[in-house]
XYZ file of C-alpha atoms in Angstrom:
756
model
C 0.000 0.000 0.000
C 2.938 2.326 0.621
C 3.800 2.110 -3.076
C 0.383 3.419 -4.125
C 0.444 6.108 -1.470
C 3.654 7.361 -3.055
C 2.177 7.170 -6.553
C -0.991 9.119 -5.698
C 1.069 11.757 -3.912
C 2.938 12.549 -7.140
C 1.890 15.753 -8.954
C 0.063 15.496 -12.278
C 2.344 17.181 -14.809
C 0.893 18.973 -17.821
C 3.570 20.836 -19.841
C 2.209 23.741 -21.878
C 3.593 22.360 -25.142
C 1.712 20.902 -28.123
C 3.874 17.781 -27.798
C 6.236 16.874 -24.985
C 8.713 14.117 -24.220
C 10.278 12.471 -21.180
C 12.823 15.305 -21.006
C 9.970 17.731 -20.203
C 8.791 15.692 -17.187
C 10.155 15.261 -13.684
C 10.441 11.529 -13.011
C 10.075 9.919 -9.608
C 11.489 6.587 -8.475
C 9.089 4.359 -6.573
C 9.596 0.830 -5.334
C 7.917 -1.608 -7.697
C 7.266 -5.312 -7.869
C 10.014 -7.929 -7.455
C 12.224 -5.387 -5.676
C 12.502 -3.226 -8.789
C 12.611 0.552 -8.705
C 10.148 1.998 -11.210
C 10.610 5.357 -12.902
C 7.161 6.992 -12.802
C 5.298 10.137 -13.810
C 1.645 11.187 -13.876
C 0.124 13.134 -16.787
C -3.473 13.816 -17.880
C -4.867 10.827 -19.740
C -5.982 13.075 -22.606
C -2.339 13.956 -23.278
C -0.954 10.459 -23.716
C -0.907 10.850 -27.509
C 1.016 14.119 -27.142
C 3.619 12.321 -25.026
C 3.931 9.475 -27.552
C 4.414 11.926 -30.427
C 6.916 13.980 -28.479
C 8.896 10.907 -27.453
C 8.956 9.759 -31.092
C 10.521 13.077 -32.146
C 13.801 12.337 -30.398
C 16.552 14.235 -32.228
C 19.314 11.909 -31.042
C 17.405 8.795 -32.049
C 14.322 9.500 -34.220
C 11.712 6.776 -34.085
C 8.034 6.122 -33.519
C 6.275 4.071 -30.884
C 3.619 1.489 -31.661
C 1.160 -0.300 -29.384
C 2.739 -3.671 -28.667
C 0.060 -4.831 -26.204
C -3.221 -3.447 -24.869
C -5.755 -4.545 -22.282
C -8.954 -2.618 -21.741
C -11.967 -3.186 -19.523
C -15.444 -2.836 -21.000
C -17.043 0.589 -20.522
C -20.488 -0.811 -19.748
C -19.452 -2.557 -16.539
C -19.030 -0.917 -13.165
C -15.913 -1.703 -11.172
C -14.924 -1.436 -7.576
C -12.502 1.452 -7.084
C -9.529 -0.684 -6.073
C -6.349 1.220 -5.429
C -4.451 -0.794 -8.060
C -7.384 -1.485 -10.394
C -6.618 -0.798 -14.052
C -9.099 0.437 -16.637
C -6.584 0.331 -19.466
C -3.069 -1.005 -19.911
C -1.007 -0.025 -22.990
C 2.522 -1.143 -23.778
C 4.269 1.223 -26.214
C 7.427 -0.115 -27.864
C 9.938 1.493 -30.193
C 9.105 0.424 -33.732
C 12.664 -0.904 -34.190
C 11.916 -3.624 -31.608
C 11.444 -5.815 -29.709
C 12.379 -8.423 -32.348
C 15.774 -8.329 -34.022
C 15.775 -9.336 -37.694
C 19.444 -8.611 -38.129
C 21.821 -11.484 -38.634
C 22.095 -13.421 -35.386
C 19.241 -11.479 -33.761
C 16.558 -13.018 -31.559
C 12.955 -13.209 -32.720
C 9.939 -14.070 -30.569
C 8.418 -17.513 -31.217
C 5.214 -15.961 -32.525
C 7.216 -14.184 -35.250
C 9.625 -17.004 -36.109
C 7.231 -18.444 -38.703
C 6.914 -15.129 -40.544
C 7.467 -15.527 -44.293
C 9.030 -12.447 -45.931
C 7.205 -10.983 -48.907
C 8.740 -10.185 -52.277
C 8.551 -6.455 -51.633
C 9.688 -5.948 -48.071
C 7.392 -3.232 -46.758
C 6.129 -4.853 -43.574
C 7.105 -3.725 -40.111
C 8.919 -6.963 -39.060
C 11.692 -6.330 -41.577
C 12.707 -3.107 -39.836
C 13.124 -4.720 -36.409
C 16.575 -4.242 -34.883
C 15.993 -5.417 -31.316
C 15.473 -2.014 -29.672
C 14.585 -2.413 -25.971
C 13.119 1.074 -25.454
C 9.507 0.864 -24.237
C 7.159 2.320 -21.645
C 3.832 1.387 -20.052
C 0.733 3.557 -19.701
C -1.852 2.638 -17.051
C -5.245 4.221 -16.574
C -6.361 3.505 -13.015
C -9.896 2.958 -11.798
C -9.247 5.220 -8.822
C -8.057 8.108 -11.057
C -9.489 7.613 -14.580
C -8.497 11.121 -15.727
C -4.800 10.485 -15.001
C -2.300 8.303 -16.859
C 0.478 6.563 -14.965
C 3.614 6.206 -17.109
C 6.236 3.629 -16.179
C 9.392 4.252 -18.213
C 12.233 2.003 -17.075
C 13.835 1.332 -20.465
C 14.385 4.755 -22.038
C 17.567 4.001 -24.015
C 17.368 2.996 -27.685
C 19.791 0.060 -27.401
C 19.649 -3.676 -28.098
C 20.217 -6.571 -25.670
C 23.979 -5.936 -25.751
C 23.479 -2.317 -24.695
C 24.635 -0.918 -28.058
C 22.787 1.648 -30.196
C 20.761 -0.267 -32.776
C 19.333 2.553 -34.930
C 19.591 6.259 -35.460
C 22.685 8.470 -35.948
C 24.495 6.809 -33.022
C 24.407 3.413 -34.744
C 27.235 3.357 -37.307
C 25.810 0.262 -38.983
C 22.549 2.043 -39.786
C 24.277 4.655 -41.982
C 22.910 4.534 -45.511
C 19.799 2.603 -44.470
C 16.317 3.620 -43.371
C 17.210 2.699 -39.804
C 19.141 5.976 -39.780
C 15.819 7.818 -39.590
C 12.384 7.243 -38.066
C 10.620 4.126 -39.390
C 7.501 5.977 -40.577
C 6.851 9.329 -42.222
C 5.870 12.242 -40.016
C 2.274 13.150 -39.309
C 2.775 16.447 -41.131
C 3.822 14.706 -44.362
C 1.008 12.173 -44.049
C -1.538 14.989 -43.710
C 0.039 16.779 -46.661
C -0.198 13.716 -48.906
C -3.765 12.948 -47.799
C -4.863 16.551 -48.343
C -3.380 16.662 -51.838
C -5.062 13.387 -52.729
C -8.427 14.560 -51.402
C -8.364 17.737 -53.513
C -7.578 15.776 -56.667
C -3.800 15.924 -57.120
C -2.525 12.710 -58.726
C -0.021 10.302 -57.183
C 2.485 10.935 -59.975
C 2.349 14.704 -59.447
C 2.871 14.354 -55.690
C 5.883 12.094 -56.154
C 7.352 14.275 -58.901
C 7.230 17.405 -56.730
C 8.564 15.460 -53.728
C 11.515 14.016 -55.639
C 12.362 17.436 -57.060
C 12.522 18.952 -53.565
C 14.747 16.110 -52.299
C 17.136 16.520 -55.238
C 17.249 20.261 -54.690
C 18.467 19.807 -51.104
C 21.159 17.342 -52.159
C 19.634 14.001 -51.178
C 17.598 12.529 -48.300
C 18.243 13.932 -44.845
C 15.286 12.510 -42.885
C 12.619 9.835 -43.075
C 10.153 12.065 -44.943
C 12.604 12.310 -47.825
C 12.259 8.529 -48.288
C 8.576 8.742 -49.207
C 7.770 5.965 -51.670
C 5.425 5.788 -54.615
C 3.924 2.644 -53.125
C 2.956 4.377 -49.881
C 1.223 7.242 -51.691
C -0.544 4.788 -53.994
C -1.780 2.854 -50.963
C -3.250 6.032 -49.447
C -4.903 6.889 -52.751
C -6.420 3.413 -52.982
C -7.846 3.599 -49.457
C -9.463 6.967 -50.246
C -10.958 5.678 -53.476
C -12.440 2.585 -51.817
C -13.837 4.359 -48.772
C -17.518 5.267 -48.491
C -19.387 7.599 -46.204
C -22.475 5.361 -46.048
C -21.386 2.888 -43.376
C -24.994 1.775 -42.841
C -28.320 2.346 -44.556
C -29.639 3.945 -41.380
C -28.151 7.435 -41.136
C -28.157 7.393 -37.324
C -26.284 4.103 -37.128
C -23.813 5.241 -39.781
C -22.939 8.373 -37.810
C -22.475 6.334 -34.627
C -20.091 4.001 -36.467
C -18.098 6.982 -37.759
C -17.834 8.436 -34.248
C -16.633 5.105 -32.894
C -13.849 4.906 -35.472
C -12.820 8.592 -35.204
C -12.649 9.162 -31.460
C -9.673 11.501 -31.784
C -11.721 13.818 -34.058
C -14.777 14.061 -31.786
C -14.834 16.347 -28.748
C -18.585 16.052 -28.101
C -21.268 13.611 -29.181
C -24.915 13.289 -28.228
C -26.626 10.520 -30.169
C -30.144 10.405 -31.484
C -32.724 9.950 -28.709
C -36.240 10.998 -27.796
C -35.160 13.175 -24.901
C -31.916 14.777 -26.115
C -31.281 16.487 -29.476
C -28.532 15.188 -31.750
C -25.242 17.059 -31.472
C -21.779 16.271 -32.825
C -18.626 18.315 -32.302
C -15.722 17.682 -34.713
C -12.176 18.890 -34.168
C -9.083 17.269 -35.641
C -5.653 17.424 -34.041
C -4.556 20.053 -36.570
C -7.597 22.200 -35.787
C -6.819 21.952 -32.081
C -3.264 23.136 -32.753
C -4.553 26.095 -34.782
C -7.011 26.990 -32.041
C -4.195 27.106 -29.506
C -1.836 28.923 -31.862
C -4.145 31.615 -33.273
C -6.879 31.679 -30.623
C -4.840 32.304 -27.483
C -5.296 35.943 -26.361
C -7.018 36.636 -29.676
C -10.482 36.530 -31.219
C -12.738 33.522 -31.688
C -15.694 33.921 -34.077
C -18.717 31.808 -34.954
C -20.549 31.176 -38.212
C -23.723 29.786 -36.749
C -26.036 28.775 -39.587
C -24.225 27.482 -42.618
C -26.318 25.253 -44.894
C -29.671 25.854 -43.192
C -31.613 25.622 -46.476
C -29.760 22.647 -47.986
C -28.316 20.404 -45.301
C -30.179 18.085 -42.973
C -28.560 19.840 -40.021
C -26.856 23.254 -40.191
C -23.166 23.640 -39.381
C -21.959 25.879 -36.585
C -18.325 26.797 -37.261
C -15.857 28.267 -34.797
C -12.997 30.072 -36.515
C -9.774 31.847 -35.593
C -7.764 34.266 -37.716
C -4.283 33.533 -39.043
C -1.420 35.942 -39.724
C -3.208 37.218 -42.857
C -6.506 37.573 -40.952
C -8.129 34.752 -42.911
C -10.595 32.568 -41.033
C -9.490 29.038 -40.114
C -12.189 26.652 -38.859
C -11.074 25.108 -35.572
C -14.305 23.250 -34.736
C -17.522 22.199 -36.458
C -20.703 21.563 -34.500
C -23.543 19.746 -36.263
C -26.869 20.083 -34.457
C -30.490 20.925 -35.292
C -30.430 23.856 -32.870
C -27.243 25.876 -32.523
C -28.516 28.785 -30.412
C -30.313 26.937 -27.632
C -29.218 26.190 -24.086
C -27.740 22.886 -25.315
C -24.670 24.843 -26.444
C -23.269 24.887 -22.912
C -22.260 21.223 -22.992
C -20.301 21.284 -26.248
C -18.739 24.652 -25.413
C -17.557 23.307 -22.076
C -16.272 20.112 -23.718
C -14.341 22.136 -26.303
C -12.879 24.461 -23.694
C -11.833 21.505 -21.525
C -10.118 19.862 -24.498
C -8.070 22.988 -25.205
C -7.190 23.494 -21.552
C -6.079 19.878 -21.315
C -3.293 20.724 -23.764
C -2.698 24.346 -22.733
C -4.108 25.306 -19.304
C -3.169 28.972 -19.873
C -5.175 29.300 -23.095
C -7.692 32.144 -23.024
C -9.858 33.989 -25.536
C -9.669 37.768 -25.795
C -13.093 38.120 -27.417
C -15.898 35.995 -28.868
C -17.733 37.230 -31.979
C -21.297 36.070 -32.662
C -23.395 36.595 -35.790
C -26.754 35.494 -34.369
C -28.855 37.730 -32.087
C -30.316 34.599 -30.467
C -26.896 33.274 -29.435
C -26.561 32.248 -25.814
C -24.440 35.187 -24.660
C -24.583 34.164 -20.994
C -23.170 30.716 -21.776
C -20.369 32.158 -23.911
C -19.313 34.556 -21.173
C -19.515 31.823 -18.566
C -17.466 29.263 -20.494
C -14.883 31.410 -22.297
C -14.673 34.222 -19.722
C -14.347 36.974 -22.337
C -16.284 39.894 -23.818
C -18.765 39.178 -26.614
C -18.882 41.201 -29.836
C -21.485 41.203 -32.594
C -20.844 40.837 -36.327
C -23.428 42.242 -38.741
C -22.018 40.530 -41.849
C -24.717 37.870 -42.176
C -27.730 40.170 -42.353
C -25.909 42.704 -44.567
C -24.952 39.894 -46.963
C -28.540 38.605 -47.127
C -29.973 42.080 -47.728
C -27.449 43.005 -50.400
C -27.815 39.692 -52.240
C -31.594 40.032 -52.399
C -31.398 43.689 -53.435
C -29.277 42.657 -56.420
C -31.629 39.773 -57.198
C -34.986 41.500 -56.785
C -34.197 45.067 -57.914
C -32.947 45.221 -61.533
C -32.726 49.028 -61.538
C -29.358 50.365 -60.301
C -30.829 53.576 -58.922
C -33.323 51.632 -56.814
C -30.570 49.357 -55.510
C -28.517 52.357 -54.428
C -31.432 54.054 -52.673
C -32.556 50.958 -50.773
C -28.988 50.167 -49.705
C -28.426 53.750 -48.580
C -31.600 53.791 -46.472
C -30.749 50.421 -44.906
C -27.239 51.628 -44.093
C -28.543 54.812 -42.475
C -31.055 52.853 -40.403
C -28.422 50.433 -39.138
C -25.999 53.271 -38.374
C -28.591 55.155 -36.322
C -29.538 52.012 -34.405
C -25.910 51.278 -33.572
C -25.476 54.849 -32.336
C -28.675 54.453 -30.284
C -30.377 57.195 -32.287
C -33.222 55.055 -33.607
C -35.236 51.865 -33.208
C -36.697 49.138 -35.419
C -39.414 51.568 -36.546
C -36.888 52.987 -39.031
C -37.420 49.910 -41.188
C -41.181 50.458 -41.287
C -40.612 53.796 -42.974
C -38.304 52.079 -45.428
C -41.044 49.670 -46.535
C -43.501 52.531 -47.029
C -40.982 54.541 -49.024
C -40.094 51.804 -51.541
C -43.517 50.490 -52.480
C -42.357 50.560 -56.120
C -40.055 47.596 -55.377
C -42.661 45.028 -54.303
C -40.429 41.945 -54.600
C -37.827 43.163 -52.128
C -40.427 44.671 -49.773
C -42.360 41.397 -49.667
C -39.139 39.524 -48.968
C -38.206 41.944 -46.181
C -41.658 41.737 -44.582
C -41.789 37.948 -44.705
C -38.239 37.157 -43.603
C -36.950 40.053 -41.489
C -39.894 41.925 -40.008
C -40.736 39.167 -37.468
C -37.171 39.098 -36.104
C -35.799 42.564 -36.776
C -36.370 43.448 -33.128
C -33.849 40.842 -31.959
C -31.226 42.114 -34.425
C -31.866 45.700 -33.312
C -31.420 44.734 -29.678
C -28.133 42.967 -30.435
C -26.794 45.986 -32.342
C -27.544 48.261 -29.407
C -26.330 46.043 -26.575
C -23.189 44.401 -28.013
C -20.067 46.125 -29.394
C -19.746 45.838 -33.158
C -16.946 43.830 -34.771
C -14.689 45.537 -37.291
C -15.068 45.553 -41.049
C -11.995 43.329 -41.446
C -13.682 40.618 -39.384
C -16.738 40.846 -41.639
C -14.569 40.482 -44.744
C -12.837 37.424 -43.283
C -16.159 35.782 -42.369
C -17.566 36.425 -45.836
C -14.560 34.777 -47.473
C -14.887 31.766 -45.159
C -18.601 31.481 -45.973
C -17.838 31.550 -49.699
C -15.096 28.935 -49.342
C -17.438 26.604 -47.469
C -20.053 26.922 -50.216
C -17.522 26.078 -52.931
C -15.861 23.230 -51.054
C -18.868 21.574 -49.442
C -22.015 22.254 -51.458
C -20.744 20.944 -54.794
C -22.362 17.499 -54.981
C -24.089 16.399 -58.172
C -26.508 14.226 -56.213
C -28.507 16.591 -54.008
C -29.902 13.669 -51.982
C -26.551 13.395 -50.210
C -27.274 16.696 -48.430
C -29.972 14.941 -46.392
C -27.557 12.442 -44.860
C -25.548 13.377 -41.789
C -22.891 10.735 -42.429
C -22.105 12.354 -45.797
C -21.702 15.741 -44.109
C -19.451 14.373 -41.371
C -17.261 12.513 -43.862
C -16.984 15.480 -46.236
C -16.007 17.884 -43.460
C -13.339 15.551 -42.100
C -11.797 14.792 -45.498
C -12.071 17.207 -48.433
C -13.126 20.370 -46.605
C -10.508 19.859 -43.906
C -7.875 19.175 -46.582
C -8.492 22.468 -48.365
C -8.205 24.514 -45.191
C -5.074 22.580 -44.220
C -3.529 23.373 -47.604
C -4.434 27.049 -47.189
C -1.903 27.159 -44.332
C 0.663 24.940 -46.099
C 3.766 26.921 -47.111
C 4.339 24.933 -50.310
C 0.757 25.152 -51.573
C 1.765 27.234 -54.616
C 3.516 24.190 -56.090
C 0.163 22.407 -56.358
C -2.359 25.265 -56.652
C -2.699 24.893 -60.419
C -3.972 21.323 -60.066
C -7.321 22.135 -58.425
C -10.244 24.304 -59.415
C -9.567 28.019 -59.394
C -12.614 29.013 -57.359
C -11.539 26.680 -54.564
C -8.182 28.370 -54.097
C -7.966 30.675 -51.095
C -6.805 34.267 -51.502
C -6.610 37.424 -49.445
C -9.699 38.891 -47.841
C -11.363 41.962 -49.332
C -9.926 44.094 -46.549
C -6.367 42.971 -47.301
C -6.888 43.504 -51.035
C -8.153 47.023 -50.343
C -4.887 47.909 -48.600
C -2.967 47.292 -51.814
C -5.105 49.682 -53.905
C -3.250 53.019 -54.308
C -5.155 56.229 -53.661
C -4.342 57.360 -57.199
C -6.667 54.649 -58.563
C -9.643 56.158 -56.725
C -11.696 59.011 -58.166
C -14.671 60.290 -56.127
C -17.352 62.298 -57.887
C -20.412 63.256 -55.838
C -22.378 60.207 -54.662
C -20.360 57.763 -56.749
C -16.743 56.838 -57.281
C -14.579 54.938 -59.729
C -11.815 52.499 -58.835
C -9.357 51.271 -61.456
C -8.879 47.513 -61.452
C -5.475 46.483 -60.154
C -4.969 43.689 -62.717
C -6.557 45.345 -65.743
C -6.036 49.104 -65.984
C -8.710 49.339 -68.681
C -11.412 48.039 -66.335
C -13.043 50.517 -63.978
C -15.460 49.598 -61.162
C -18.190 52.054 -60.194
C -19.202 52.342 -56.536
C -22.323 54.185 -55.415
C -22.598 55.537 -51.820
C -18.807 55.257 -51.460
C -18.613 56.229 -47.775
C -20.989 53.491 -46.589
C -20.590 49.764 -45.933
C -23.962 49.455 -47.685
C -22.583 50.790 -50.937
C -23.251 49.186 -54.313
C -20.373 48.159 -56.569
C -20.388 46.873 -60.137
C -17.715 44.182 -59.557
C -18.565 40.464 -59.586
C -17.762 39.914 -55.881
C -20.206 42.627 -54.800
C -22.868 41.225 -57.127
C -22.818 38.037 -55.000
C -23.712 40.064 -51.921
C -20.263 40.423 -50.346
C -18.307 43.519 -49.284
C -15.757 44.029 -52.053
C -12.311 45.573 -51.842
C -13.470 48.672 -53.738
C -16.142 49.548 -51.142
C -13.678 49.032 -48.300
C -11.043 51.182 -50.001
C -13.485 54.012 -50.601
C -14.691 53.892 -46.995
C -11.068 54.238 -45.854
C -10.439 57.136 -48.222
C -13.588 58.975 -47.164
C -12.726 58.670 -43.489
C -9.211 59.850 -44.188
C -10.615 62.923 -45.989
C -13.115 63.556 -43.166
C -16.021 63.239 -45.609
C -17.557 60.393 -43.602
C -18.404 59.907 -39.945
C -16.215 57.791 -37.714
C -17.127 54.139 -37.586
C -19.464 52.737 -34.961
C -16.606 50.600 -33.621
C -14.496 53.713 -32.986
C -17.433 55.515 -31.401
C -18.037 52.588 -29.049
C -14.345 52.531 -28.155
C -14.377 56.195 -27.080
C -17.583 55.671 -25.146
C -16.016 52.728 -23.344
C -13.084 54.943 -22.336
C -15.506 57.471 -20.865
C -17.266 54.722 -18.896
C -13.907 53.411 -17.719
C -12.879 56.779 -16.318
C -16.152 57.100 -14.389
C -15.355 54.266 -11.997
C -16.209 54.342 -8.285
C -13.634 56.088 -6.065
C -12.667 52.773 -4.450
C -11.132 51.677 -7.748
C -8.997 54.794 -8.265
C -5.707 52.896 -8.316
C -6.906 50.471 -10.937
C -8.458 53.343 -12.897
C -5.151 55.189 -13.011
C -3.364 52.153 -14.335
C -6.115 51.695 -16.913
C -5.984 55.361 -17.907
C -2.245 55.175 -18.576
C -2.824 52.135 -20.759
C -5.627 53.920 -22.596
C -3.333 56.892 -23.300
C -0.778 54.523 -24.801
C -3.428 52.957 -27.012
C -4.633 56.377 -28.100
C -1.094 57.437 -29.064
C -0.657 54.362 -31.201
C -4.028 54.897 -32.880
C -3.301 58.540 -33.619
C 0.112 57.643 -35.037
C -1.297 54.986 -37.382
C -4.536 56.657 -38.320
C -3.202 60.253 -38.342
C -6.043 61.419 -36.113
C -5.103 64.582 -34.186
C -7.273 65.215 -31.179
C -7.811 68.822 -32.197
C -9.782 67.912 -35.332
C -13.289 69.246 -34.919
C -14.858 66.482 -36.991
C -13.998 63.771 -34.471
C -17.145 64.438 -32.505
C -17.944 65.344 -28.950
C -17.279 61.899 -27.522
C -13.626 61.893 -28.617
C -13.098 65.411 -27.284
C -14.622 64.384 -23.993
C -12.332 61.386 -23.766
C -9.243 63.438 -24.638
C -10.055 66.074 -22.041
C -10.925 63.626 -19.322
C -7.837 61.536 -20.006
C -5.609 64.598 -19.584
C -7.467 65.607 -16.460
C -7.441 62.180 -14.881
C -3.753 61.588 -15.524
C -2.889 64.867 -13.844
C -4.719 63.658 -10.702
C -3.134 60.203 -10.464
C -2.788 59.388 -6.707
C 0.666 57.849 -6.962
C 4.251 59.002 -7.056
C 5.667 60.388 -10.282
C 8.200 57.596 -10.627
C 5.611 54.943 -10.077
C 3.156 56.542 -12.515
C 5.876 56.967 -15.127
C 6.881 53.319 -14.766
C 3.282 52.220 -15.135
C 2.826 54.252 -18.305
C 6.088 53.005 -19.789
C 5.179 49.398 -19.063
C 1.808 49.865 -20.696
C 3.374 51.446 -23.762
C 5.916 48.641 -24.003
C 3.162 46.060 -23.833
C 1.361 47.713 -26.731
C 4.359 48.559 -28.878
C 5.617 44.998 -28.495
C 3.018 43.811 -31.001
C 3.823 46.682 -33.391
C 0.057 47.254 -33.636
C -0.101 45.190 -36.813
C -3.392 44.849 -38.661
C -4.385 41.670 -36.942
C -7.479 40.775 -34.903
C -5.228 39.550 -32.116
C -5.525 41.275 -28.787
C -2.390 39.718 -27.389
C -0.458 42.857 -26.498
C -3.290 44.986 -25.143
C -4.784 42.048 -23.318
C -1.408 41.274 -21.815
C -1.173 44.849 -20.636
C -4.603 44.600 -19.060
C -3.654 41.388 -17.294
C -0.428 42.991 -16.006
C -2.452 45.882 -14.647
C -4.882 43.511 -12.942
C -2.141 41.418 -11.337
C -0.289 44.533 -10.091
C -3.403 45.916 -8.492
C -4.220 42.613 -6.850
C -0.734 42.426 -5.361
C -0.666 45.976 -4.046
C -4.176 46.530 -2.735
C -6.970 44.696 -0.942
C -9.827 46.114 -2.991
C -13.042 44.159 -3.429
C -12.886 41.314 -5.943
C -16.073 42.350 -7.675
C -14.714 45.791 -8.461
C -11.560 44.320 -9.974
C -13.476 41.921 -12.184
C -15.722 44.681 -13.409
C -12.755 46.945 -14.147
C -10.861 44.155 -15.854
C -13.794 43.494 -18.174
C -14.082 47.168 -19.024
C -10.373 47.500 -19.714
C -10.370 44.353 -21.820
C -13.290 45.775 -23.798
C -11.366 49.021 -24.352
C -8.366 47.093 -25.579
C -10.612 45.114 -27.902
C -12.093 48.265 -29.363
C -8.611 49.742 -29.822
C -7.440 46.747 -31.807
C -10.689 46.701 -33.790
C -10.168 50.330 -34.799
C -6.557 49.737 -35.827
C -7.815 46.858 -37.982
C -10.253 49.207 -39.672
């Protein structure tokens, strides 16, 4: 019993690394059976695969570990919580052992009758007697923890000599010099290329060219064979999504065989609605990489009119501010209270790999979204994106109003109504006047009455109660929506849309492959082999940044923008200062915000011919609210004010917005005056106040204020302020939390404005 007391007293180690090895753990020695001393460590059970991958990536002796033996108790049975009871036992062994197929090597009796094939591709032929192995035990008493016993950690044979890798001189010039299998990154690359239609010959040709260019093979991936790629291609061709005639059974079978891709599953039943959460290992890595201290957005209703169940996508934004899907939730209802369970499951999965992971802001596009649940689970402010309703309105205006003048007038009135509502200068009654004014466009008015009038109140409430996301976020979400339509809804047989197993299979294979290739650095070598409309490009916002001001000519209520690729082509934009403008380009005709409208909005704001954006207005208002904190929070307010001044300096430097400009509005002037006044009354020493301001400026300038939806620097500054206050004062916890939320919101608005 003393042995198990020692084991359960060990700390559970969870390194904040995507993959970790034995070198990242602190090992303890505990007396084992037969007077042996075991080398032990405890890690979360969910991170066993991360440990196996990290241990396989040993630089001194690259390898991979395979499951040599496994024992598992049935899930249906209940077991007594014995101190040494085992739910699961897994023996991982280096793939160069335990048998030794070298001359004079020992082979287990069960393998002695093995008959070699003509083409030696099987695992037994690579055995070199490596003794390195470890044991993973999942205990009944602690099912969430994995006990690792790692007594043989050296890659040596029975004689104690290196048997593979760079340290083994006899392995030079053979595949034993490298890991026995290709890396997971190369396997995903090959699978993705095959799924999007690139042939085996093309993949091998490009691979061989890259190996020759570097002067020969230098790792196991360079030894990729034509046979291996052909085998993957054959398995893809022979696979089918319809595992059973019954759709429910087929989905259950898929979930059972893809446990690593499922973070939440609620099967079909009479009491509970169906819900399936899909997230691959690559998506989890992207969520940790691009979602930590940055924005997380949702596309809540994709495929409502075509698919059996709509798709709720969670996306993050990469270095180019393009949306990357990091989770797909398939459920009949995406905005109900059932969202708490899958949100909590997703958050727990991320925290299992990175306990310090946090979201800076969550963007919703549905006024019926469960805001309380989002704030409770992700512990972050919630923003609102208006892209979905603007896209639907614009698309139907183009479709139902053939006259250009009518299109421009309706769009202008809709834009003015939305702008007034966001500024809290109007209500939903503004849209009633719109319908009375445009009685000459019956098709659009009937559409608006039937579809939007019953729910316009909810959208109006969301616009007035939640801060608005930036235009760059809207452009990124529109591009993601278009990519999903091209990559998913392209089946010739429309009956497939009514099967959930087809949707699950398509998301996990082809759709996932395209988004994986979007982030692949060598994608340009293969881009010409798949359809042009499927290829990802820059968002409209990023394209607008490359348009020179000389290509823009504004004349009254319209403007002309010269095409960047074809100087002879000119695009006409009506209502150039509004997001509800009308452009003649093909992208705008599909209902999306085009680069020409975004460029003109930027030019008009730079010339002071348009009002400041709602996002900027909300940012200044948040600063005013922040300065009007209760007296008990004066210390925290002073720290926050110094951070706000730093943000304002960066904004003014990038946007060239002097505070003396009369067109900035009364709110900005109020903020500027109150900031100056509050800083002059800071109740702290000059040295301490100067240090606080410098630290805040360093935190912001560290990110170089790049056009990125990340809130890493400003959020970090806010967290530093919070921790300093907590260490130096005994203020009430509620006041700190409230101030922290306000400061985080200010930082969010600052970054949103810089993005615009």
